[in-house]
Amino acid sequence: MGDYPLLNLFWTMLLFFMWVLWFMLLFRVIGDLFRDDDVSGWGKTGWTVVLVVLPFVGVLLYLIVRGKGMGRREMARLQANEEAFRAYVRESAAGAGGTGSGTGDELVRLADLKRRGDLTDDEYERAKTKVLAGV
């Protein structure tokens, strides 16, 4: 370590960090480019050629020209994924109950009947066991 001064170590670490940062940025730009349905195939080909031939200039140019929409496209994609997930959960929860009403809804209805006095404790326990056995 005597022939490699501390300042050179810091410089090497900085260069390595910048190299990793550069590749992250390049992959982010390429991912945004290929996920965007508004860009034609020729447009994607042109941007890809610029990014491969002139990587630094190409990425900076892409960020200047299309950078403002990158965040909006990412948010729209995340919202679409979230909505698809929520729809799947709603569909799965509705399907678990058989007729569309879940087990939880049945138990709440039974508890309400017991609270109002329409069911005795014994009737409530039998009905609850029957609902839970259907799961």
Tab-separated table of N, CA, C and O in Angstrom:
chain	number	residue	atom	x	y	z
A	1	MET	N	0.827	-1.184	0.000
A	1	MET	CA	0.000	0.000	0.000
A	1	MET	C	0.870	1.247	0.000
A	1	MET	O	0.387	2.326	-0.196
A	2	GLY	N	2.190	1.082	0.184
A	2	GLY	CA	3.095	2.216	0.243
A	2	GLY	C	3.233	2.939	-1.080
A	2	GLY	O	3.460	4.144	-1.118
A	3	ASP	N	3.068	2.245	-2.222
A	3	ASP	CA	3.220	2.902	-3.513
A	3	ASP	C	1.887	3.374	-4.092
A	3	ASP	O	1.824	3.830	-5.221
A	4	TYR	N	0.791	3.256	-3.358
A	4	TYR	CA	-0.533	3.707	-3.812
A	4	TYR	C	-1.087	4.662	-2.755
A	4	TYR	O	-1.733	4.235	-1.795
A	5	PRO	N	-0.853	5.976	-2.911
A	5	PRO	CA	-1.246	6.942	-1.874
A	5	PRO	C	-2.751	6.974	-1.653
A	5	PRO	O	-3.543	6.537	-2.494
A	6	LEU	N	-3.120	7.512	-0.522
A	6	LEU	CA	-4.528	7.587	-0.125
A	6	LEU	C	-5.346	8.401	-1.121
A	6	LEU	O	-6.491	8.044	-1.422
A	7	LEU	N	-4.789	9.463	-1.640
A	7	LEU	CA	-5.514	10.291	-2.603
A	7	LEU	C	-5.833	9.490	-3.873
A	7	LEU	O	-6.913	9.628	-4.439
A	8	ASN	N	-4.904	8.650	-4.301
A	8	ASN	CA	-5.174	7.804	-5.466
A	8	ASN	C	-6.285	6.793	-5.169
A	8	ASN	O	-7.073	6.461	-6.048
A	9	LEU	N	-6.342	6.313	-3.951
A	9	LEU	CA	-7.413	5.396	-3.559
A	9	LEU	C	-8.770	6.098	-3.640
A	9	LEU	O	-9.733	5.539	-4.180
A	10	PHE	N	-8.837	7.318	-3.131
A	10	PHE	CA	-10.087	8.077	-3.210
A	10	PHE	C	-10.459	8.355	-4.662
A	10	PHE	O	-11.624	8.265	-5.040
A	11	TRP	N	-9.474	8.684	-5.488
A	11	TRP	CA	-9.723	8.952	-6.895
A	11	TRP	C	-10.248	7.694	-7.595
A	11	TRP	O	-11.196	7.747	-8.372
A	12	THR	N	-9.681	6.554	-7.306
A	12	THR	CA	-10.127	5.289	-7.891
A	12	THR	C	-11.549	4.965	-7.455
A	12	THR	O	-12.378	4.538	-8.267
A	13	MET	N	-11.855	5.188	-6.188
A	13	MET	CA	-13.212	4.946	-5.687
A	13	MET	C	-14.212	5.874	-6.375
A	13	MET	O	-15.313	5.446	-6.731
A	14	LEU	N	-13.830	7.139	-6.569
A	14	LEU	CA	-14.708	8.089	-7.239
A	14	LEU	C	-14.963	7.662	-8.681
A	14	LEU	O	-16.113	7.695	-9.157
A	15	LEU	N	-13.929	7.254	-9.382
A	15	LEU	CA	-14.087	6.806	-10.762
A	15	LEU	C	-14.961	5.558	-10.849
A	15	LEU	O	-15.826	5.448	-11.735
A	16	PHE	N	-14.764	4.628	-9.931
A	16	PHE	CA	-15.595	3.420	-9.912
A	16	PHE	C	-17.058	3.775	-9.648
A	16	PHE	O	-17.970	3.269	-10.316
A	17	PHE	N	-17.302	4.673	-8.693
A	17	PHE	CA	-18.672	5.106	-8.386
A	17	PHE	C	-19.301	5.779	-9.601
A	17	PHE	O	-20.461	5.525	-9.929
A	18	MET	N	-18.568	6.638	-10.280
A	18	MET	CA	-19.090	7.322	-11.459
A	18	MET	C	-19.381	6.325	-12.585
A	18	MET	O	-20.352	6.486	-13.322
A	19	TRP	N	-18.531	5.303	-12.713
A	19	TRP	CA	-18.740	4.275	-13.732
A	19	TRP	C	-20.037	3.515	-13.464
A	19	TRP	O	-20.846	3.303	-14.369
A	20	VAL	N	-20.263	3.121	-12.213
A	20	VAL	CA	-21.498	2.422	-11.847
A	20	VAL	C	-22.705	3.339	-12.054
A	20	VAL	O	-23.738	2.920	-12.594
A	21	LEU	N	-22.582	4.588	-11.644
A	21	LEU	CA	-23.660	5.566	-11.828
A	21	LEU	C	-23.986	5.738	-13.302
A	21	LEU	O	-25.155	5.819	-13.678
A	22	TRP	N	-22.956	5.791	-14.134
A	22	TRP	CA	-23.160	5.949	-15.571
A	22	TRP	C	-23.960	4.782	-16.139
A	22	TRP	O	-24.905	4.978	-16.903
A	23	PHE	N	-23.604	3.551	-15.782
A	23	PHE	CA	-24.335	2.400	-16.300
A	23	PHE	C	-25.773	2.368	-15.786
A	23	PHE	O	-26.687	1.992	-16.523
A	24	MET	N	-25.988	2.768	-14.556
A	24	MET	CA	-27.355	2.834	-14.034
A	24	MET	C	-28.179	3.825	-14.845
A	24	MET	O	-29.330	3.554	-15.200
A	25	LEU	N	-27.600	4.973	-15.138
A	25	LEU	CA	-28.295	5.992	-15.922
A	25	LEU	C	-28.558	5.500	-17.341
A	25	LEU	O	-29.650	5.695	-17.884
A	26	LEU	N	-27.574	4.851	-17.933
A	26	LEU	CA	-27.739	4.326	-19.293
A	26	LEU	C	-28.853	3.288	-19.347
A	26	LEU	O	-29.710	3.331	-20.232
A	27	PHE	N	-28.882	2.361	-18.388
A	27	PHE	CA	-29.942	1.351	-18.370
A	27	PHE	C	-31.308	1.972	-18.101
A	27	PHE	O	-32.316	1.522	-18.644
A	28	ARG	N	-31.345	2.997	-17.280
A	28	ARG	CA	-32.619	3.682	-17.003
A	28	ARG	C	-33.160	4.341	-18.267
A	28	ARG	O	-34.347	4.267	-18.568
A	29	VAL	N	-32.282	4.985	-19.023
A	29	VAL	CA	-32.695	5.637	-20.265
A	29	VAL	C	-33.150	4.603	-21.288
A	29	VAL	O	-34.186	4.769	-21.931
A	30	ILE	N	-32.392	3.521	-21.446
A	30	ILE	CA	-32.776	2.477	-22.408
A	30	ILE	C	-34.100	1.831	-21.992
A	30	ILE	O	-34.971	1.579	-22.828
A	31	GLY	N	-34.276	1.584	-20.686
A	31	GLY	CA	-35.546	1.025	-20.214
A	31	GLY	C	-36.717	1.950	-20.485
A	31	GLY	O	-37.790	1.517	-20.918
A	32	ASP	N	-36.535	3.238	-20.246
A	32	ASP	CA	-37.598	4.206	-20.511
A	32	ASP	C	-37.914	4.257	-21.998
A	32	ASP	O	-39.075	4.317	-22.393
A	33	LEU	N	-36.887	4.216	-22.818
A	33	LEU	CA	-37.076	4.279	-24.265
A	33	LEU	C	-37.899	3.096	-24.764
A	33	LEU	O	-38.852	3.262	-25.520
A	34	PHE	N	-37.567	1.892	-24.323
A	34	PHE	CA	-38.264	0.717	-24.843
A	34	PHE	C	-39.624	0.490	-24.190
A	34	PHE	O	-40.441	-0.255	-24.732
A	35	ARG	N	-39.902	1.094	-23.053
A	35	ARG	CA	-41.235	0.981	-22.446
A	35	ARG	C	-42.221	1.993	-23.014
A	35	ARG	O	-43.423	1.844	-22.828
A	36	ASP	N	-41.723	3.036	-23.665
A	36	ASP	CA	-42.585	4.112	-24.158
A	36	ASP	C	-43.262	3.685	-25.452
A	36	ASP	O	-42.603	3.465	-26.473
A	37	ASP	N	-44.581	3.580	-25.419
A	37	ASP	CA	-45.334	3.166	-26.601
A	37	ASP	C	-45.547	4.311	-27.583
A	37	ASP	O	-45.991	4.081	-28.709
A	38	ASP	N	-45.277	5.545	-27.185
A	38	ASP	CA	-45.466	6.687	-28.073
A	38	ASP	C	-44.350	6.815	-29.109
A	38	ASP	O	-44.516	7.502	-30.111
A	39	VAL	N	-43.215	6.192	-28.869
A	39	VAL	CA	-42.091	6.255	-29.802
A	39	VAL	C	-42.213	5.103	-30.781
A	39	VAL	O	-42.420	3.956	-30.385
A	40	SER	N	-42.064	5.419	-32.071
A	40	SER	CA	-42.173	4.377	-33.097
A	40	SER	C	-40.942	3.481	-33.074
A	40	SER	O	-39.951	3.772	-32.400
A	41	GLY	N	-40.998	2.427	-33.828
A	41	GLY	CA	-39.858	1.521	-33.934
A	41	GLY	C	-38.635	2.218	-34.514
A	41	GLY	O	-37.505	1.994	-34.080
A	42	TRP	N	-38.862	3.076	-35.511
A	42	TRP	CA	-37.753	3.826	-36.094
A	42	TRP	C	-37.165	4.800	-35.079
A	42	TRP	O	-35.939	4.991	-35.040
A	43	GLY	N	-38.016	5.405	-34.295
A	43	GLY	CA	-37.527	6.326	-33.267
A	43	GLY	C	-36.689	5.602	-32.225
A	43	GLY	O	-35.631	6.086	-31.803
A	44	LYS	N	-37.147	4.428	-31.817
A	44	LYS	CA	-36.388	3.633	-30.851
A	44	LYS	C	-35.053	3.188	-31.447
A	44	LYS	O	-34.031	3.193	-30.759
A	45	THR	N	-35.080	2.834	-32.734
A	45	THR	CA	-33.845	2.442	-33.398
A	45	THR	C	-32.869	3.616	-33.456
A	45	THR	O	-31.674	3.454	-33.174
A	46	GLY	N	-33.374	4.774	-33.801
A	46	GLY	CA	-32.516	5.961	-33.872
A	46	GLY	C	-31.906	6.313	-32.523
A	46	GLY	O	-30.698	6.571	-32.419
A	47	TRP	N	-32.724	6.321	-31.477
A	47	TRP	CA	-32.204	6.619	-30.141
A	47	TRP	C	-31.188	5.564	-29.703
A	47	TRP	O	-30.180	5.878	-29.080
A	48	THR	N	-31.448	4.308	-30.020
A	48	THR	CA	-30.520	3.242	-29.637
A	48	THR	C	-29.180	3.415	-30.346
A	48	THR	O	-28.120	3.246	-29.720
A	49	VAL	N	-29.209	3.759	-31.625
A	49	VAL	CA	-27.962	3.986	-32.357
A	49	VAL	C	-27.186	5.144	-31.732
A	49	VAL	O	-25.975	5.058	-31.519
A	50	VAL	N	-27.881	6.231	-31.410
A	50	VAL	CA	-27.215	7.379	-30.781
A	50	VAL	C	-26.646	6.977	-29.430
A	50	VAL	O	-25.516	7.352	-29.089
A	51	LEU	N	-27.392	6.189	-28.652
A	51	LEU	CA	-26.917	5.774	-27.330
A	51	LEU	C	-25.728	4.825	-27.411
A	51	LEU	O	-24.878	4.824	-26.526
A	52	VAL	N	-25.648	4.028	-28.466
A	52	VAL	CA	-24.531	3.101	-28.606
A	52	VAL	C	-23.300	3.798	-29.203
A	52	VAL	O	-22.181	3.602	-28.735
A	53	VAL	N	-23.509	4.616	-30.225
A	53	VAL	CA	-22.390	5.258	-30.913
A	53	VAL	C	-21.798	6.392	-30.076
A	53	VAL	O	-20.578	6.512	-29.955
A	54	LEU	N	-22.655	7.219	-29.521
A	54	LEU	CA	-22.210	8.351	-28.698
A	54	LEU	C	-22.865	8.263	-27.324
A	54	LEU	O	-23.804	9.007	-27.037
A	55	PRO	N	-22.406	7.372	-26.470
A	55	PRO	CA	-23.143	7.106	-25.226
A	55	PRO	C	-23.296	8.326	-24.317
A	55	PRO	O	-24.403	8.584	-23.836
A	56	PHE	N	-22.237	9.082	-24.077
A	56	PHE	CA	-22.359	10.222	-23.171
A	56	PHE	C	-23.268	11.292	-23.753
A	56	PHE	O	-24.195	11.767	-23.098
A	57	VAL	N	-22.998	11.658	-25.004
A	57	VAL	CA	-23.814	12.677	-25.663
A	57	VAL	C	-25.240	12.172	-25.831
A	57	VAL	O	-26.202	12.923	-25.634
A	58	GLY	N	-25.401	10.898	-26.185
A	58	GLY	CA	-26.729	10.337	-26.395
A	58	GLY	C	-27.587	10.361	-25.142
A	58	GLY	O	-28.753	10.743	-25.186
A	59	VAL	N	-27.013	9.964	-24.013
A	59	VAL	CA	-27.776	9.967	-22.762
A	59	VAL	C	-28.131	11.390	-22.350
A	59	VAL	O	-29.268	11.673	-21.957
A	60	LEU	N	-27.172	12.285	-22.434
A	60	LEU	CA	-27.455	13.681	-22.076
A	60	LEU	C	-28.491	14.290	-23.010
A	60	LEU	O	-29.388	15.018	-22.568
A	61	LEU	N	-28.400	13.989	-24.295
A	61	LEU	CA	-29.380	14.485	-25.255
A	61	LEU	C	-30.768	13.909	-24.960
A	61	LEU	O	-31.773	14.629	-24.998
A	62	TYR	N	-30.818	12.614	-24.642
A	62	TYR	CA	-32.102	11.985	-24.300
A	62	TYR	C	-32.719	12.647	-23.069
A	62	TYR	O	-33.910	12.913	-23.030
A	63	LEU	N	-31.896	12.906	-22.063
A	63	LEU	CA	-32.409	13.542	-20.851
A	63	LEU	C	-32.908	14.955	-21.131
A	63	LEU	O	-33.889	15.397	-20.533
A	64	ILE	N	-32.241	15.662	-22.020
A	64	ILE	CA	-32.678	17.024	-22.359
A	64	ILE	C	-33.980	16.983	-23.146
A	64	ILE	O	-34.920	17.724	-22.855
A	65	VAL	N	-34.050	16.110	-24.153
A	65	VAL	CA	-35.204	16.076	-25.048
A	65	VAL	C	-36.408	15.391	-24.409
A	65	VAL	O	-37.529	15.889	-24.484
A	66	ARG	N	-36.203	14.248	-23.762
A	66	ARG	CA	-37.329	13.449	-23.272
A	66	ARG	C	-37.337	13.247	-21.766
A	66	ARG	O	-38.160	12.513	-21.243
A	67	GLY	N	-36.450	13.904	-21.061
A	67	GLY	CA	-36.310	13.686	-19.628
A	67	GLY	C	-37.520	14.099	-18.817
A	67	GLY	O	-37.842	13.483	-17.801
A	68	LYS	N	-38.215	15.145	-19.248
A	68	LYS	CA	-39.367	15.627	-18.485
A	68	LYS	C	-40.475	14.575	-18.396
A	68	LYS	O	-41.131	14.425	-17.377
A	69	GLY	N	-40.652	13.811	-19.465
A	69	GLY	CA	-41.707	12.805	-19.483
A	69	GLY	C	-41.324	11.497	-18.813
A	69	GLY	O	-42.187	10.646	-18.599
A	70	MET	N	-40.054	11.314	-18.482
A	70	MET	CA	-39.627	10.045	-17.871
A	70	MET	C	-40.357	9.801	-16.555
A	70	MET	O	-40.831	8.694	-16.301
A	71	GLY	N	-40.459	10.804	-15.734
A	71	GLY	CA	-41.139	10.667	-14.446
A	71	GLY	C	-42.619	10.388	-14.617
A	71	GLY	O	-43.197	9.560	-13.905
A	72	ARG	N	-43.249	11.085	-15.567
A	72	ARG	CA	-44.679	10.867	-15.798
A	72	ARG	C	-44.945	9.456	-16.309
A	72	ARG	O	-45.903	8.812	-15.889
A	73	ARG	N	-44.096	8.988	-17.215
A	73	ARG	CA	-44.288	7.635	-17.735
A	73	ARG	C	-44.079	6.592	-16.638
A	73	ARG	O	-44.807	5.609	-16.559
A	74	GLU	N	-43.094	6.823	-15.791
A	74	GLU	CA	-42.842	5.891	-14.681
A	74	GLU	C	-44.026	5.872	-13.710
A	74	GLU	O	-44.459	4.812	-13.259
A	75	MET	N	-44.561	7.050	-13.388
A	75	MET	CA	-45.712	7.112	-12.477
A	75	MET	C	-46.934	6.440	-13.091
A	75	MET	O	-47.677	5.730	-12.401
A	76	ALA	N	-47.162	6.661	-14.384
A	76	ALA	CA	-48.308	6.029	-15.045
A	76	ALA	C	-48.164	4.514	-15.029
A	76	ALA	O	-49.142	3.789	-14.796
A	77	ARG	N	-46.949	4.017	-15.253
A	77	ARG	CA	-46.710	2.570	-15.226
A	77	ARG	C	-46.935	2.008	-13.828
A	77	ARG	O	-47.563	0.966	-13.646
A	78	LEU	N	-46.449	2.721	-12.806
A	78	LEU	CA	-46.644	2.257	-11.427
A	78	LEU	C	-48.115	2.279	-11.031
A	78	LEU	O	-48.594	1.373	-10.343
A	79	GLN	N	-48.851	3.317	-11.451
A	79	GLN	CA	-50.277	3.378	-11.135
A	79	GLN	C	-51.041	2.262	-11.831
A	79	GLN	O	-51.966	1.680	-11.256
A	80	ALA	N	-50.672	1.954	-13.071
A	80	ALA	CA	-51.332	0.855	-13.787
A	80	ALA	C	-51.058	-0.475	-13.090
A	80	ALA	O	-51.964	-1.306	-12.945
A	81	ASN	N	-49.821	-0.674	-12.645
A	81	ASN	CA	-49.491	-1.905	-11.912
A	81	ASN	C	-50.266	-1.982	-10.599
A	81	ASN	O	-50.755	-3.048	-10.221
A	82	GLU	N	-50.362	-0.869	-9.891
A	82	GLU	CA	-51.093	-0.839	-8.618
A	82	GLU	C	-52.568	-1.142	-8.833
A	82	GLU	O	-53.176	-1.908	-8.074
A	83	GLU	N	-53.159	-0.558	-9.868
A	83	GLU	CA	-54.567	-0.807	-10.151
A	83	GLU	C	-54.796	-2.260	-10.551
A	83	GLU	O	-55.782	-2.876	-10.144
A	84	ALA	N	-53.884	-2.830	-11.323
A	84	ALA	CA	-54.010	-4.235	-11.705
A	84	ALA	C	-53.913	-5.128	-10.465
A	84	ALA	O	-54.656	-6.108	-10.345
A	85	PHE	N	-53.014	-4.794	-9.549
A	85	PHE	CA	-52.884	-5.564	-8.316
A	85	PHE	C	-54.157	-5.472	-7.482
A	85	PHE	O	-54.661	-6.482	-6.985
A	86	ARG	N	-54.685	-4.258	-7.340
A	86	ARG	CA	-55.919	-4.086	-6.554
A	86	ARG	C	-57.094	-4.836	-7.184
A	86	ARG	O	-57.905	-5.431	-6.484
A	87	ALA	N	-57.193	-4.808	-8.519
A	87	ALA	CA	-58.276	-5.531	-9.194
A	87	ALA	C	-58.127	-7.034	-8.972
A	87	ALA	O	-59.117	-7.732	-8.747
A	88	TYR	N	-56.892	-7.524	-9.005
A	88	TYR	CA	-56.651	-8.949	-8.757
A	88	TYR	C	-57.053	-9.322	-7.334
A	88	TYR	O	-57.687	-10.362	-7.118
A	89	VAL	N	-56.705	-8.474	-6.363
A	89	VAL	CA	-57.054	-8.761	-4.972
A	89	VAL	C	-58.567	-8.753	-4.791
A	89	VAL	O	-59.130	-9.631	-4.137
A	90	ARG	N	-59.250	-7.757	-5.400
A	90	ARG	CA	-60.720	-7.712	-5.294
A	90	ARG	C	-61.345	-8.946	-5.920
A	90	ARG	O	-62.264	-9.550	-5.363
A	91	GLU	N	-60.838	-9.354	-7.079
A	91	GLU	CA	-61.368	-10.528	-7.765
A	91	GLU	C	-61.127	-11.796	-6.953
A	91	GLU	O	-62.006	-12.640	-6.823
A	92	SER	N	-59.949	-11.903	-6.393
A	92	SER	CA	-59.620	-13.091	-5.592
A	92	SER	C	-60.453	-13.141	-4.317
A	92	SER	O	-60.911	-14.198	-3.912
A	93	ALA	N	-60.639	-11.989	-3.679
A	93	ALA	CA	-61.429	-11.952	-2.444
A	93	ALA	C	-62.886	-12.273	-2.724
A	93	ALA	O	-63.531	-12.976	-1.942
A	94	ALA	N	-63.403	-11.790	-3.842
A	94	ALA	CA	-64.801	-12.074	-4.177
A	94	ALA	C	-64.967	-13.541	-4.542
A	94	ALA	O	-65.966	-14.168	-4.196
A	95	GLY	N	-63.973	-14.117	-5.210
A	95	GLY	CA	-64.064	-15.519	-5.607
A	95	GLY	C	-63.915	-16.475	-4.445
A	95	GLY	O	-64.381	-17.600	-4.497
A	96	ALA	N	-63.284	-16.051	-3.366
A	96	ALA	CA	-63.063	-16.938	-2.223
A	96	ALA	C	-64.358	-17.243	-1.489
A	96	ALA	O	-64.498	-18.288	-0.882
A	97	GLY	N	-65.332	-16.352	-1.578
A	97	GLY	CA	-66.595	-16.557	-0.875
A	97	GLY	C	-67.580	-17.402	-1.643
A	97	GLY	O	-68.623	-17.746	-1.119
A	98	GLY	N	-67.273	-17.739	-2.869
A	98	GLY	CA	-68.178	-18.587	-3.649
A	98	GLY	C	-69.216	-17.756	-4.372
A	98	GLY	O	-69.194	-17.628	-5.570
A	99	THR	N	-70.173	-17.176	-3.651
A	99	THR	CA	-71.240	-16.421	-4.292
A	99	THR	C	-70.917	-14.949	-4.396
A	99	THR	O	-71.766	-14.170	-4.801
A	100	GLY	N	-69.739	-14.548	-4.032
A	100	GLY	CA	-69.381	-13.146	-4.141
A	100	GLY	C	-69.248	-12.474	-2.794
A	100	GLY	O	-68.646	-11.441	-2.685
A	101	SER	N	-69.856	-13.046	-1.744
A	101	SER	CA	-69.682	-12.460	-0.417
A	101	SER	C	-68.640	-13.274	0.322
A	101	SER	O	-68.689	-14.495	0.350
A	102	GLY	N	-67.679	-12.599	0.899
A	102	GLY	CA	-66.573	-13.279	1.554
A	102	GLY	C	-66.952	-13.828	2.911
A	102	GLY	O	-68.012	-13.537	3.476
A	103	THR	N	-66.079	-14.636	3.453
A	103	THR	CA	-66.275	-15.228	4.771
A	103	THR	C	-66.366	-14.143	5.825
A	103	THR	O	-67.181	-14.235	6.752
A	104	GLY	N	-65.539	-13.107	5.657
A	104	GLY	CA	-65.559	-12.011	6.618
A	104	GLY	C	-66.919	-11.326	6.661
A	104	GLY	O	-67.418	-10.972	7.736
A	105	ASP	N	-67.539	-11.147	5.488
A	105	ASP	CA	-68.861	-10.523	5.440
A	105	ASP	C	-69.896	-11.380	6.162
A	105	ASP	O	-70.763	-10.862	6.875
A	106	GLU	N	-69.803	-12.687	5.974
A	106	GLU	CA	-70.740	-13.586	6.641
A	106	GLU	C	-70.577	-13.530	8.163
A	106	GLU	O	-71.555	-13.515	8.907
A	107	LEU	N	-69.316	-13.501	8.614
A	107	LEU	CA	-69.075	-13.443	10.060
A	107	LEU	C	-69.564	-12.122	10.652
A	107	LEU	O	-70.105	-12.098	11.764
A	108	VAL	N	-69.375	-11.023	9.908
A	108	VAL	CA	-69.881	-9.727	10.388
A	108	VAL	C	-71.403	-9.760	10.472
A	108	VAL	O	-71.995	-9.269	11.442
A	109	ARG	N	-72.047	-10.349	9.473
A	109	ARG	CA	-73.515	-10.431	9.483
A	109	ARG	C	-74.006	-11.278	10.660
A	109	ARG	O	-74.962	-10.909	11.350
A	110	LEU	N	-73.311	-12.397	10.918
A	110	LEU	CA	-73.693	-13.243	12.050
A	110	LEU	C	-73.486	-12.516	13.379
A	110	LEU	O	-74.330	-12.618	14.286
A	111	ALA	N	-72.374	-11.807	13.510
A	111	ALA	CA	-72.128	-11.066	14.751
A	111	ALA	C	-73.186	-9.992	14.959
A	111	ALA	O	-73.621	-9.735	16.103
A	112	ASP	N	-73.627	-9.376	13.879
A	112	ASP	CA	-74.667	-8.353	13.979
A	112	ASP	C	-75.993	-8.981	14.418
A	112	ASP	O	-76.718	-8.417	15.256
A	113	LEU	N	-76.307	-10.144	13.858
A	113	LEU	CA	-77.538	-10.835	14.276
A	113	LEU	C	-77.485	-11.230	15.748
A	113	LEU	O	-78.479	-11.109	16.478
A	114	LYS	N	-76.324	-11.688	16.212
A	114	LYS	CA	-76.177	-12.056	17.615
A	114	LYS	C	-76.306	-10.826	18.513
A	114	LYS	O	-76.945	-10.863	19.561
A	115	ARG	N	-75.694	-9.716	18.080
A	115	ARG	CA	-75.729	-8.487	18.878
A	115	ARG	C	-77.165	-7.965	19.024
A	115	ARG	O	-77.559	-7.481	20.071
A	116	ARG	N	-77.958	-8.100	17.956
A	116	ARG	CA	-79.338	-7.631	18.015
A	116	ARG	C	-80.240	-8.582	18.791
A	116	ARG	O	-81.381	-8.269	19.095
A	117	GLY	N	-79.733	-9.788	19.054
A	117	GLY	CA	-80.533	-10.751	19.821
A	117	GLY	C	-81.325	-11.707	18.949
A	117	GLY	O	-82.148	-12.465	19.459
A	118	ASP	N	-81.096	-11.681	17.640
A	118	ASP	CA	-81.811	-12.576	16.739
A	118	ASP	C	-81.257	-13.996	16.788
A	118	ASP	O	-81.943	-14.948	16.385
A	119	LEU	N	-80.016	-14.153	17.261
A	119	LEU	CA	-79.404	-15.473	17.392
A	119	LEU	C	-78.964	-15.677	18.836
A	119	LEU	O	-78.474	-14.758	19.480
A	120	THR	N	-79.133	-16.901	19.305
A	120	THR	CA	-78.604	-17.229	20.623
A	120	THR	C	-77.115	-17.536	20.485
A	120	THR	O	-76.600	-17.678	19.367
A	121	ASP	N	-76.431	-17.674	21.621
A	121	ASP	CA	-75.006	-17.976	21.587
A	121	ASP	C	-74.753	-19.312	20.892
A	121	ASP	O	-73.811	-19.446	20.111
A	122	ASP	N	-75.596	-20.291	21.170
A	122	ASP	CA	-75.428	-21.612	20.577
A	122	ASP	C	-75.657	-21.564	19.061
A	122	ASP	O	-74.881	-22.138	18.285
A	123	GLU	N	-76.689	-20.853	18.619
A	123	GLU	CA	-76.964	-20.719	17.184
A	123	GLU	C	-75.819	-19.971	16.480
A	123	GLU	O	-75.414	-20.343	15.375
A	124	TYR	N	-75.319	-18.957	17.139
A	124	TYR	CA	-74.206	-18.173	16.572
A	124	TYR	C	-72.973	-19.055	16.387
A	124	TYR	O	-72.339	-19.020	15.335
A	125	GLU	N	-72.638	-19.852	17.388
A	125	GLU	CA	-71.447	-20.708	17.304
A	125	GLU	C	-71.605	-21.758	16.201
A	125	GLU	O	-70.661	-22.045	15.469
A	126	ARG	N	-72.805	-22.335	16.082
A	126	ARG	CA	-73.031	-23.323	15.028
A	126	ARG	C	-72.927	-22.685	13.646
A	126	ARG	O	-72.310	-23.238	12.736
A	127	ALA	N	-73.525	-21.505	13.485
A	127	ALA	CA	-73.481	-20.819	12.188
A	127	ALA	C	-72.048	-20.400	11.852
A	127	ALA	O	-71.606	-20.511	10.701
A	128	LYS	N	-71.306	-19.929	12.862
A	128	LYS	CA	-69.923	-19.521	12.644
A	128	LYS	C	-69.072	-20.711	12.233
A	128	LYS	O	-68.259	-20.627	11.309
A	129	THR	N	-69.285	-21.855	12.877
A	129	THR	CA	-68.534	-23.070	12.541
A	129	THR	C	-68.856	-23.496	11.107
A	129	THR	O	-67.975	-23.886	10.342
A	130	LYS	N	-70.112	-23.360	10.715
A	130	LYS	CA	-70.539	-23.732	9.377
A	130	LYS	C	-69.894	-22.806	8.329
A	130	LYS	O	-69.413	-23.271	7.288
A	131	VAL	N	-69.858	-21.499	8.613
A	131	VAL	CA	-69.231	-20.540	7.675
A	131	VAL	C	-67.751	-20.813	7.563
A	131	VAL	O	-67.186	-20.850	6.460
A	132	LEU	N	-67.081	-21.038	8.681
A	132	LEU	CA	-65.641	-21.263	8.653
A	132	LEU	C	-65.285	-22.605	8.033
A	132	LEU	O	-64.210	-22.774	7.458
A	133	ALA	N	-66.182	-23.570	8.128
A	133	ALA	CA	-65.926	-24.882	7.527
A	133	ALA	C	-66.008	-24.805	6.012
A	133	ALA	O	-65.384	-25.611	5.316
A	134	GLY	N	-66.738	-23.833	5.508
A	134	GLY	CA	-66.860	-23.662	4.062
A	134	GLY	C	-65.631	-23.089	3.426
A	134	GLY	O	-65.490	-23.059	2.221
A	135	VAL	N	-64.652	-22.646	4.227
A	135	VAL	CA	-63.445	-22.027	3.708
A	135	VAL	C	-62.499	-23.004	3.209
A	135	VAL	O	-62.197	-23.967	3.069
